[in-house]
């Protein structure tokens, strides 16, 4: 079509020479408003290249199938919405394409919503939309990037990356008064990394809520690529009926596809690749008539609710928001290769007391070094047939023919048995996993596969206080500051906002302010071999050698203390080594080797979040071979409430010596290992279980003049569920 440009006032109006379709090229918000009020079916509004700041876009209209109304960028990816920007569309036959949202966040509850007020969208397509880390700066604030109201909506070839604040990234809204038969299609979308949120609300996709979950949504999620979608235990949370999740590729993502509410859903021909990453899962089945068929699952390390295949126990006469018993499920021809677990009757308890029934588990291929099957309830309601496993299932009643299986990697990258007799067992040879490059858009780069590592940058030699301050200010991500021998005395905190290493085995850092290292958003700190002295710090309560920001942090931070020595931190009360603040989350805190001596506070003060909603401050704390002497509290980790949406907090302590020191305090920690440590004249270990099904192992420790471990259950009333064994007590 040949088009002529005519300028009308501030509005650049491009008039078509044929068939009354017009292009409006607009270059400011006022011009957009004029164009949006004038568009007719077949017209296109083009946002001029450049930054559109604080732009609340509304597009309402009625096009037709042959003549949709289109909003797009003058050039794909060149119109960037920043600041407090959002998009609301309502009406019929509308297309929005090739826009980028970044460097800002939604002014309200959604970045993109397919509604304006009570008016929803039908026959709308959102294609080539990029939303990149468009996060409310407070991680506790809930919003959504895409909220789909209405029906017959397609979201395709989008690139969504890095949602870090609370709220499911994409939701299909099925509240009372809105369309329930949605017929939405989500395809060829690149769902990029979503870091652990540290609470419920970290889903990548949620289809409906429990209230209207007994009706059918007919939403299809297909041919998408999910990469490191780690927000919480549910990657895709299905809360309605008759949805299809098929042909997606899910890579290194902590969580699973969860058929949480609603019946008659199909999960088919997906490829889950875990590469042994902890908590990578497959599909979790709840409710009635669910089908899990033809999926390929390799290297999934998840257990319990995040097993490769999890079939839950249900609640008899369950309230709508709890767990409807599994009935009539079909789990057929899945390949489960080198997976940690398949869990049946998962979550059985006094409340979840009804095992799965009228369920078939058939034609599945299960290979690996160990038998992955576990059952937490009766499997009598599951009929097993035609399954093949390389290890005979150890659970009575689970049937799979044990035999040796030699696998070979096929051209599609997936493993299949070489024996043609097994051609009809496990996933289809015809699977064609969607390529990462076939999802998202080709004009916006996908993120690097791994974040910047400690020590990957340049080495900066430093020999004076002033040079140290300057080097920290100038360092690039991954750089290493190499401290010459000597004592450094800092009169201001060192602010860390990216990955940075300080090393120097003959360097002593002392500080005359309450904090030595201040971690800001993006910060990750590694210390190697240095000595930190608190002797010069002010004598006041609340000092900390390392402290997180007083402001909320979106990026999960990290601290590694390798062979470091902390001392003279008993001046003033509650002098902590690492103090956490609300609305920040440590991805990992590692303390390895070294010593911590004369500290009045906690080595890890991880109790800044105290609410019942389930936020917590540290995903994982690891202590290995460190010597603690005269320390107030070794660690104080707290997570409140009973929410089951996260994997953390996790705590591992091995090979440490603890002398004349206070306790290890763990409350609401979900995974605990305390092994081969020596406690002398100390308060020992106090563990409080509250969340989900915690795993606590306390073995092989010496408790000399130290009380034995204390265990407390806040809600659970069954038999003891911590493994406390092979410990030795002496007086
Ligand atoms: Ca959830």
XYZ file of C-alpha atoms and ligand atoms in Angstrom:
732
model
C 0.000 0.000 0.000
C 1.403 3.448 -0.931
C 0.827 6.089 1.715
C 1.229 9.881 1.694
C 2.289 11.925 4.694
C 0.309 15.052 5.589
C 1.091 17.082 8.676
C -1.920 18.444 10.551
C -0.824 20.810 13.317
C 1.191 18.921 15.894
C -0.286 15.686 14.635
C 1.654 14.001 11.899
C -1.090 12.388 9.900
C -0.286 9.904 7.214
C -3.191 9.358 4.878
C -3.473 6.196 2.911
C -4.066 6.437 -0.801
C -6.235 3.386 -0.797
C -9.103 1.805 1.065
C -9.414 4.361 3.860
C -6.732 2.879 6.169
C -4.749 5.700 7.728
C -1.458 5.800 9.601
C -1.084 8.306 12.428
C 2.534 8.864 13.371
C 2.533 10.586 16.762
C 5.467 11.993 18.637
C 3.997 13.168 21.918
C 1.245 12.197 24.355
C -1.098 14.975 23.225
C -0.828 13.860 19.621
C -1.490 10.304 20.707
C -4.686 11.367 22.490
C -5.924 13.133 19.364
C -5.138 10.153 17.155
C -6.654 7.660 19.610
C -9.898 9.640 19.527
C -9.965 9.579 15.725
C -8.971 6.051 14.799
C -11.311 4.082 12.618
C -11.217 0.397 11.707
C -8.101 -0.295 9.662
C -6.149 2.658 11.076
C -2.742 2.416 12.706
C -1.208 4.668 15.346
C 2.583 4.620 15.303
C 4.546 5.874 18.312
C 7.567 7.769 17.071
C 10.992 6.400 17.916
C 12.331 7.569 21.244
C 11.555 7.591 24.938
C 7.953 7.957 26.079
C 8.126 8.845 29.730
C 5.216 8.560 32.209
C 2.822 7.575 29.430
C -0.484 6.048 30.482
C -1.734 4.687 27.150
C -5.392 3.978 26.595
C -6.665 2.438 23.414
C -10.386 1.796 23.052
C -12.198 1.049 19.840
C -13.916 -1.440 17.618
C -12.132 -2.678 14.562
C -13.098 -5.710 12.574
C -11.402 -8.944 11.679
C -10.430 -7.524 8.285
C -9.727 -4.004 9.602
C -8.297 -4.078 13.098
C -7.174 -0.915 14.859
C -3.438 -1.088 15.453
C -1.071 0.604 17.898
C 2.582 -0.007 17.224
C 6.050 1.512 17.195
C 7.333 3.542 14.282
C 10.137 0.997 14.235
C 9.989 -2.219 16.283
C 11.562 -1.738 19.698
C 12.421 1.924 19.114
C 9.471 3.370 21.059
C 10.417 2.873 24.711
C 7.897 3.470 27.501
C 9.666 4.440 30.711
C 8.879 5.925 34.098
C 5.333 5.409 35.309
C 3.823 4.012 32.150
C 1.099 1.532 31.356
C -1.187 0.350 28.596
C -4.910 -0.338 28.806
C -6.864 -1.653 25.830
C -10.558 -2.381 25.522
C -12.915 -3.073 22.667
C -12.755 -5.411 19.712
C -10.246 -6.297 17.019
C -7.313 -4.331 18.324
C -3.619 -5.077 17.789
C -0.772 -3.698 19.894
C 2.741 -4.537 18.813
C 6.481 -3.953 19.159
C 6.519 -1.713 22.243
C 9.133 -1.816 25.010
C 8.525 -1.118 28.705
C 11.664 -0.603 30.783
C 13.314 1.742 33.299
C 10.159 2.300 35.282
C 7.093 0.597 36.651
C 3.321 0.568 36.384
C 1.592 3.527 38.040
C -1.244 1.212 39.106
C -1.839 -2.497 39.469
C -0.948 -3.574 35.910
C 1.569 -2.647 33.234
C -0.748 -3.940 30.518
C -4.433 -4.637 31.098
C -7.002 -5.630 28.502
C -9.706 -3.551 30.076
C -10.621 0.066 30.656
C -12.878 0.362 33.660
C -15.543 -2.291 33.250
C -15.038 -2.630 29.485
C -12.958 -5.609 28.421
C -11.216 -6.750 25.264
C -12.214 -9.300 22.642
C -10.296 -10.427 19.583
C -7.245 -8.530 20.683
C -3.646 -9.400 19.908
C -0.612 -8.252 21.876
C 2.459 -9.170 19.870
C 6.145 -8.371 20.161
C 5.790 -6.639 23.521
C 8.913 -6.363 25.688
C 8.681 -5.800 29.433
C 12.134 -5.748 30.992
C 12.588 -5.400 34.786
C 9.710 -2.907 34.899
C 9.404 -3.326 38.660
C 7.931 -1.341 41.468
C 10.948 -0.462 43.610
C 9.348 -2.043 46.694
C 9.424 -5.819 46.177
C 6.451 -6.228 48.546
C 4.167 -4.098 46.335
C 1.908 -6.348 44.227
C 1.327 -5.704 40.542
C 1.062 -7.643 37.283
C 2.799 -7.099 33.992
C -0.054 -8.445 31.887
C -3.626 -8.744 33.167
C -5.918 -10.338 30.603
C -9.596 -9.497 30.962
C -12.040 -10.601 28.270
C -11.873 -13.319 25.662
C -10.204 -14.353 22.423
C -6.945 -12.627 23.236
C -3.569 -13.686 21.911
C -0.261 -12.767 23.548
C 2.579 -13.861 21.312
C 6.265 -13.317 20.628
C 6.636 -11.251 23.782
C 9.786 -10.936 25.873
C 9.155 -10.734 29.609
C 12.222 -10.628 31.795
C 13.100 -10.031 35.411
C 9.910 -9.406 37.354
C 11.202 -8.946 40.898
C 8.345 -7.509 42.920
C 5.260 -9.292 44.218
C 2.538 -10.431 41.845
C 2.103 -13.016 39.125
C 3.713 -11.794 35.933
C 0.828 -12.641 33.596
C -2.681 -13.353 34.809
C -5.919 -14.367 33.186
C -8.526 -12.557 35.257
C -11.655 -14.617 35.839
C -13.415 -12.690 38.553
C -17.196 -12.588 38.879
C -18.710 -10.245 36.298
C -15.925 -10.765 33.742
C -15.801 -13.322 30.917
C -14.901 -16.780 32.174
C -14.708 -18.636 28.859
C -11.541 -16.775 27.935
C -10.127 -18.683 24.935
C -6.791 -16.960 25.428
C -3.657 -18.076 23.615
C -0.175 -17.377 24.932
C 2.458 -18.535 22.470
C 6.062 -18.016 21.406
C 6.726 -15.895 24.464
C 10.179 -15.736 26.024
C 9.656 -15.886 29.787
C 13.060 -14.807 31.030
C 14.578 -15.084 34.488
C 12.415 -14.310 37.481
C 14.469 -14.439 40.711
C 13.102 -16.044 43.900
C 10.600 -13.625 45.414
C 10.754 -14.946 48.969
C 6.974 -15.191 49.346
C 3.830 -16.279 47.530
C 3.028 -14.185 44.431
C 6.069 -15.095 42.344
C 4.162 -17.020 39.658
C 5.041 -16.489 36.011
C 1.517 -17.282 34.764
C -1.698 -17.666 36.728
C -4.975 -18.591 35.037
C -7.847 -17.580 37.300
C -8.300 -17.789 41.042
C -9.928 -20.417 43.226
C -13.286 -18.614 43.506
C -14.335 -19.186 39.862
C -12.133 -22.246 39.326
C -14.963 -24.698 38.652
C -15.664 -23.139 35.226
C -13.619 -23.582 32.051
C -11.222 -20.913 30.780
C -10.021 -22.639 27.573
C -6.707 -20.838 27.791
C -3.826 -22.285 25.786
C -0.186 -21.833 26.792
C 1.926 -23.264 23.987
C 5.337 -23.057 22.322
C 6.792 -20.761 24.975
C 10.278 -20.803 26.498
C 10.589 -20.492 30.271
C 14.112 -19.839 31.525
C 15.104 -19.623 35.207
C 11.559 -18.737 36.242
C 12.358 -19.160 39.953
C 9.877 -16.741 41.556
C 8.098 -19.370 43.667
C 6.865 -22.969 43.596
C 4.279 -22.309 40.847
C 5.665 -21.353 37.430
C 2.299 -21.812 35.768
C -0.565 -21.832 38.265
C -3.710 -23.204 36.648
C -6.786 -22.201 38.636
C -9.586 -22.965 36.181
C -10.768 -25.750 33.881
C -10.151 -26.967 30.314
C -6.824 -25.234 29.796
C -3.987 -26.612 27.691
C -0.282 -26.277 28.490
C 1.654 -27.845 25.628
C 4.920 -27.863 23.697
C 6.591 -25.430 26.078
C 10.261 -25.686 27.031
C 11.014 -25.081 30.704
C 14.730 -24.740 31.509
C 16.492 -24.519 34.883
C 13.338 -23.175 36.504
C 12.675 -23.729 40.210
C 9.025 -24.669 40.411
C 6.492 -26.561 38.358
C 3.313 -26.424 36.312
C 0.648 -26.701 38.980
C -2.935 -27.740 38.290
C -3.913 -25.947 41.462
C -7.659 -25.528 40.927
C -10.115 -26.465 38.186
C -10.709 -29.679 36.300
C -10.091 -31.240 32.906
C -6.781 -29.580 32.097
C -4.209 -30.993 29.674
C -0.432 -30.756 30.105
C 1.087 -32.317 27.021
C 4.340 -32.566 25.064
C 6.272 -30.118 27.214
C 10.030 -30.402 27.718
C 11.360 -29.786 31.233
C 15.152 -29.590 31.550
C 16.491 -29.208 35.081
C 20.235 -29.879 34.669
C 20.227 -30.961 38.311
C 19.390 -27.445 39.540
C 17.716 -27.717 42.965
C 13.911 -27.459 43.018
C 13.429 -27.884 39.277
C 10.080 -29.619 38.896
C 7.583 -30.886 36.346
C 3.826 -31.122 36.843
C 1.759 -31.178 40.035
C -1.715 -32.694 39.840
C -4.686 -31.723 42.020
C -8.462 -31.892 41.244
C -10.367 -33.993 38.690
C -9.824 -35.332 35.147
C -6.368 -33.874 34.629
C -4.217 -35.285 31.820
C -0.408 -35.223 31.902
C 0.751 -36.819 28.692
C 3.818 -37.083 26.510
C 5.998 -34.749 28.544
C 9.784 -35.071 28.561
C 11.489 -34.408 31.904
C 15.246 -34.628 32.315
C 17.507 -33.791 35.229
C 14.760 -32.444 37.491
C 16.088 -32.257 41.057
C 12.855 -31.169 42.730
C 11.267 -33.241 45.501
C 8.025 -33.190 47.508
C 5.514 -30.816 45.821
C 8.080 -30.023 43.115
C 8.761 -33.574 41.974
C 8.915 -34.334 38.246
C 5.398 -35.691 38.696
C 3.528 -34.891 41.891
C 0.053 -36.249 42.557
C -1.356 -34.594 45.655
C -3.486 -35.989 48.404
C -6.754 -34.094 48.710
C -9.063 -32.723 51.353
C -12.385 -34.599 51.637
C -15.221 -32.153 50.795
C -12.534 -29.579 50.268
C -13.259 -25.883 50.474
C -12.747 -24.336 47.027
C -9.412 -22.795 48.002
C -7.845 -25.933 49.478
C -7.092 -29.232 47.748
C -9.821 -31.049 45.821
C -8.966 -34.769 45.752
C -7.386 -36.155 42.595
C -9.886 -38.236 40.625
C -9.750 -39.502 37.072
C -6.230 -38.319 36.302
C -4.375 -39.777 33.324
C -0.579 -39.735 33.502
C 0.584 -41.286 30.320
C 3.709 -41.740 28.224
C 5.922 -39.263 29.996
C 9.701 -39.686 29.967
C 11.178 -39.059 33.403
C 14.958 -39.216 33.061
C 17.384 -38.743 35.955
C 14.732 -37.083 38.100
C 15.013 -36.968 41.871
C 11.368 -37.768 42.590
C 7.932 -38.844 41.528
C 5.690 -38.293 44.559
C 2.218 -39.793 44.865
C -0.247 -38.847 47.587
C 1.977 -35.848 48.254
C 1.230 -33.656 51.220
C -0.846 -36.271 53.027
C -1.881 -34.977 56.450
C -4.811 -34.996 58.836
C -6.421 -32.378 56.555
C -5.191 -33.711 53.182
C -6.338 -37.242 53.943
C -7.927 -38.405 50.653
C -5.581 -40.331 48.333
C -5.831 -40.123 44.529
C -8.532 -42.349 42.994
C -9.619 -43.660 39.545
C -6.264 -42.517 38.241
C -4.169 -44.208 35.563
C -0.381 -44.123 35.403
C 0.492 -45.760 32.145
C 3.208 -46.115 29.505
C 5.675 -43.900 31.350
C 9.442 -44.322 31.055
C 11.416 -43.763 34.244
C 15.208 -44.007 34.064
C 18.056 -43.011 36.319
C 20.453 -44.244 38.936
C 17.922 -44.427 41.771
C 14.238 -45.219 42.142
C 12.474 -41.831 42.203
C 9.072 -43.092 43.408
C 7.775 -42.067 46.806
C 4.263 -42.366 48.205
C 2.951 -40.440 51.170
C -0.481 -42.105 51.076
C -2.169 -45.177 49.618
C -1.660 -45.728 45.881
C -4.538 -48.241 45.720
C -6.607 -45.750 43.688
C -3.995 -45.566 40.925
C -3.903 -48.197 38.164
C -0.378 -48.798 36.859
C 0.172 -50.327 33.434
C 2.842 -50.436 30.762
C 5.404 -48.444 32.723
C 9.112 -49.197 32.375
C 11.692 -48.241 34.989
C 15.405 -48.877 35.296
C 14.947 -49.471 39.037
C 12.168 -51.588 40.487
C 9.862 -49.223 42.405
C 10.397 -49.681 46.112
C 6.892 -48.607 47.115
C 4.468 -51.564 47.265
C 1.659 -51.067 44.773
C 3.621 -48.919 42.322
C 4.160 -51.025 39.244
C 6.758 -50.461 36.538
C 8.598 -53.201 34.712
C 12.231 -53.048 35.776
C 14.717 -53.443 32.940
C 17.968 -51.991 31.689
C 17.419 -49.103 29.241
C 20.141 -47.679 27.053
C 19.382 -44.127 25.983
C 20.695 -42.185 23.013
C 20.275 -38.502 22.298
C 18.210 -37.909 19.180
C 18.431 -35.033 16.714
C 15.851 -33.098 18.754
C 18.289 -33.074 21.695
C 16.245 -35.462 23.821
C 17.071 -38.936 25.112
C 15.209 -42.012 23.873
C 15.620 -45.747 24.463
C 17.675 -47.441 21.762
C 15.598 -50.595 22.036
C 12.801 -50.324 19.418
C 10.647 -52.499 21.684
C 10.314 -49.414 23.911
C 9.182 -47.091 21.109
C 5.709 -46.784 22.588
C 6.889 -46.053 26.130
C 7.611 -42.492 27.251
C 7.524 -39.263 25.259
C 7.149 -39.166 21.494
C 10.082 -39.165 19.090
C 8.190 -36.464 17.204
C 8.696 -33.863 19.941
C 10.230 -30.696 18.481
C 11.180 -28.481 21.438
C 10.705 -24.803 20.644
C 14.033 -23.022 20.192
C 14.857 -20.114 22.512
C 15.460 -18.003 19.400
C 11.983 -18.795 18.078
C 10.411 -17.094 21.078
C 10.310 -13.407 21.978
C 11.481 -10.930 19.339
C 14.668 -10.807 17.309
C 15.210 -7.063 17.931
C 15.601 -7.317 21.708
C 18.490 -9.390 23.103
C 17.829 -12.210 25.512
C 19.837 -12.104 28.744
C 23.188 -13.802 29.266
C 22.739 -17.303 30.569
C 24.575 -16.656 33.843
C 24.994 -13.541 35.985
C 28.393 -11.887 36.360
C 30.606 -14.049 38.588
C 32.832 -12.931 41.423
C 36.380 -12.505 40.205
C 35.480 -12.332 36.529
C 36.657 -8.726 36.127
C 39.890 -6.811 36.513
C 42.224 -6.810 39.526
C 42.756 -3.431 41.206
C 45.751 -3.175 43.585
C 45.117 -0.923 46.589
C 47.503 0.244 49.334
C 45.798 3.171 51.105
C 42.461 4.190 52.651
C 41.862 6.783 49.953
C 42.735 4.328 47.186
C 40.320 1.774 48.676
C 37.430 4.267 48.728
C 38.226 5.290 45.168
C 38.582 1.711 43.954
C 35.205 0.681 45.386
C 33.612 3.690 43.688
C 35.250 3.003 40.333
C 35.081 -0.807 40.237
C 33.175 -2.606 37.524
C 31.003 -5.698 38.112
C 33.198 -8.734 38.812
C 36.315 -6.710 39.690
C 38.709 -7.757 42.450
C 40.257 -5.231 44.839
C 43.602 -6.615 45.955
C 44.505 -5.133 49.365
C 48.198 -4.741 50.195
C 49.170 -5.762 53.763
C 48.262 -3.170 56.375
C 45.429 -1.649 58.340
C 42.750 0.336 56.515
C 40.572 2.688 58.495
C 37.288 3.726 56.896
C 35.342 6.784 58.011
C 32.426 6.145 55.635
C 30.642 2.958 54.549
C 31.789 1.242 51.368
C 28.709 1.147 49.132
C 28.415 -2.018 47.033
C 25.926 -2.077 44.145
C 27.310 -4.842 41.926
C 29.455 -7.986 42.247
C 32.728 -7.034 43.926
C 35.549 -8.955 45.624
C 37.987 -7.610 48.231
C 40.926 -9.858 49.042
C 44.118 -9.630 51.071
C 45.226 -12.084 53.715
C 47.309 -9.504 55.593
C 44.803 -6.670 55.349
C 42.787 -5.433 58.315
C 39.710 -3.307 57.688
C 38.526 -1.149 60.560
C 35.766 1.435 60.564
C 34.746 4.397 62.672
C 31.120 4.408 61.495
C 28.272 1.998 62.381
C 28.556 0.078 59.094
C 31.531 -0.965 56.976
C 29.801 -2.407 53.894
C 26.443 -1.064 52.731
C 24.775 -3.267 50.088
C 22.531 -1.406 47.664
C 20.334 -2.821 44.882
C 22.397 -5.112 42.638
C 25.100 -5.554 45.268
C 26.977 -8.821 45.818
C 30.021 -8.854 48.076
C 32.805 -11.380 48.327
C 35.585 -11.054 50.917
C 38.627 -13.335 50.749
C 41.107 -13.643 53.559
C 40.602 -10.180 55.017
C 40.301 -9.346 58.714
C 37.499 -7.027 59.837
C 37.910 -5.319 63.198
C 35.051 -3.525 64.897
C 37.305 -1.997 67.563
C 37.049 1.531 66.190
C 33.293 1.475 65.565
C 31.113 3.689 67.769
C 29.962 2.090 71.028
C 26.263 1.997 70.279
C 23.611 -0.648 69.612
C 22.865 -1.777 66.063
C 26.261 -1.672 64.371
C 26.871 -4.102 61.517
C 29.963 -4.952 59.504
C 27.729 -5.660 56.508
C 24.246 -4.255 56.153
C 21.610 -4.294 53.432
C 19.981 -1.120 52.223
C 17.429 0.720 54.304
C 15.440 0.951 51.077
C 13.731 -2.057 49.424
C 16.016 -3.984 47.067
C 14.662 -5.725 43.966
C 17.786 -7.694 43.102
C 18.594 -10.571 45.406
C 21.957 -9.840 46.955
C 24.743 -12.202 47.981
C 27.548 -12.266 50.527
C 30.518 -14.666 50.514
C 33.024 -14.572 53.349
C 35.890 -16.924 52.498
C 38.630 -17.460 55.123
C 37.871 -14.094 56.731
C 38.310 -13.081 60.353
C 35.825 -10.844 62.166
C 36.774 -9.610 65.653
C 36.343 -6.916 68.282
C 32.640 -6.448 67.610
C 31.477 -6.579 71.212
C 31.604 -2.817 71.795
C 27.959 -1.822 72.085
C 25.060 -4.300 72.023
C 23.756 -6.164 68.987
C 26.804 -5.580 66.809
C 26.023 -7.894 63.869
C 28.305 -9.268 61.189
C 25.509 -9.309 58.570
C 22.310 -7.379 59.306
C 19.351 -7.785 56.955
C 16.607 -5.241 56.428
C 12.939 -5.610 55.401
C 12.137 -5.840 51.666
C 15.523 -7.300 50.776
C 16.349 -10.933 50.052
C 19.736 -12.653 50.128
C 19.978 -15.235 47.367
C 22.928 -16.812 49.167
C 25.054 -16.033 52.182
C 28.165 -18.210 52.368
C 30.633 -18.237 55.265
C 33.512 -20.656 54.684
C 36.565 -21.111 56.881
C 37.937 -18.240 58.933
C 36.882 -17.146 62.398
C 34.364 -14.896 64.099
C 35.338 -13.742 67.588
C 33.842 -11.373 70.169
C 30.619 -10.364 68.442
C 27.764 -9.055 70.608
C 25.046 -9.457 67.969
C 24.346 -12.120 65.334
C 26.609 -13.367 62.580
C 23.541 -13.481 60.323
C 20.653 -11.406 61.668
C 17.936 -12.722 59.330
C 14.783 -11.801 61.219
C 13.936 -8.409 59.734
C 10.723 -9.755 58.189
C 8.319 -10.657 60.965
C 4.876 -10.783 59.341
C 2.652 -13.832 58.852
C 2.422 -13.366 55.076
C 5.623 -15.342 54.692
C 8.317 -12.942 53.572
C 11.801 -13.781 54.758
C 15.284 -12.338 54.420
C 17.598 -15.134 53.323
C 16.992 -17.805 50.701
C 20.049 -19.852 51.665
C 22.718 -19.543 54.365
C 25.735 -21.858 54.269
C 28.402 -22.067 56.984
C 31.362 -24.402 56.573
C 34.410 -24.942 58.844
C 34.198 -21.521 60.528
C 35.307 -21.018 64.168
C 32.944 -18.967 66.351
C 34.156 -17.713 69.730
C 32.143 -15.577 72.151
C 29.474 -14.728 69.594
C 26.011 -13.512 70.729
C 23.930 -15.406 68.152
C 25.320 -17.583 65.368
C 22.341 -17.117 63.051
C 18.790 -15.915 63.618
C 16.645 -16.862 60.632
C 12.884 -16.300 60.714
C 9.976 -16.929 58.399
C 6.449 -16.438 59.710
C 3.113 -17.872 58.604
C 2.226 -21.168 56.926
C 2.498 -20.312 53.237
C 3.886 -23.160 51.085
C 4.986 -21.145 48.045
C 8.739 -20.947 48.529
C 11.792 -23.166 48.930
C 13.599 -20.985 51.415
C 14.821 -20.274 53.893
C 17.480 -22.976 53.741
C 20.339 -23.411 56.204
C 23.439 -25.604 56.070
C 26.136 -25.659 58.777
C 28.961 -28.183 58.656
C 32.363 -28.645 60.267
C 32.128 -25.480 62.388
C 33.339 -24.992 65.965
C 31.176 -22.890 68.263
C 32.670 -21.940 71.628
C 31.186 -19.909 74.493
C 28.562 -18.612 72.107
C 24.824 -18.103 71.769
C 22.366 -20.162 69.755
C 21.630 -21.137 66.184
C 18.016 -19.900 65.950
C 15.923 -21.208 63.059
C 12.194 -20.528 62.795
C 10.227 -21.377 59.672
C 13.351 -22.603 57.900
C 12.310 -25.256 55.375
C 15.571 -27.122 54.846
C 18.156 -27.455 57.579
C 21.346 -29.482 57.758
C 23.538 -29.116 60.837
C 26.234 -31.797 60.747
C 29.711 -32.504 62.114
C 29.948 -29.312 64.178
C 31.454 -28.964 67.672
C 29.530 -26.830 70.160
C 31.292 -26.116 73.464
C 29.868 -24.127 76.363
C 27.242 -22.717 74.023
C 23.484 -22.404 73.680
C 23.274 -24.941 70.843
C 20.487 -25.207 68.297
C 16.804 -24.227 68.497
C 14.579 -25.124 65.558
C 10.920 -24.124 65.190
C 8.936 -25.778 62.381
C 6.028 -23.846 60.963
C 5.955 -23.966 57.164
C 4.966 -26.833 54.846
C 6.932 -30.033 55.266
C 10.318 -28.965 56.604
C 13.380 -31.137 56.281
C 15.610 -30.879 59.326
C 18.722 -32.983 59.763
C 20.948 -32.553 62.848
C 23.559 -35.298 62.862
C 27.090 -36.075 63.962
C 27.540 -33.001 66.155
C 29.291 -32.738 69.499
C 27.411 -30.801 72.176
C 29.900 -30.254 75.021
C 28.505 -28.323 77.983
C 25.792 -27.398 75.517
C 22.118 -28.409 75.648
C 20.850 -30.868 73.019
C 18.900 -29.471 70.040
C 15.481 -28.038 70.864
C 12.655 -28.806 68.425
C 9.303 -27.055 68.371
C 6.293 -27.594 66.074
C 3.950 -24.613 65.797
C 1.045 -26.229 63.936
C 1.823 -29.828 63.034
C 0.746 -32.485 65.538
C 2.030 -35.769 64.041
C 5.137 -37.762 64.942
C 8.509 -36.034 65.189
C 9.779 -35.158 61.744
C 13.329 -33.955 62.302
C 16.229 -36.362 61.940
C 18.344 -35.828 65.064
C 20.872 -38.642 65.301
C 24.455 -39.602 66.054
C 25.048 -36.479 68.114
C 27.207 -36.707 71.221
C 26.656 -34.754 74.421
C 29.312 -34.286 77.082
C 29.281 -32.239 80.243
Ca 1.533 -19.190 44.372
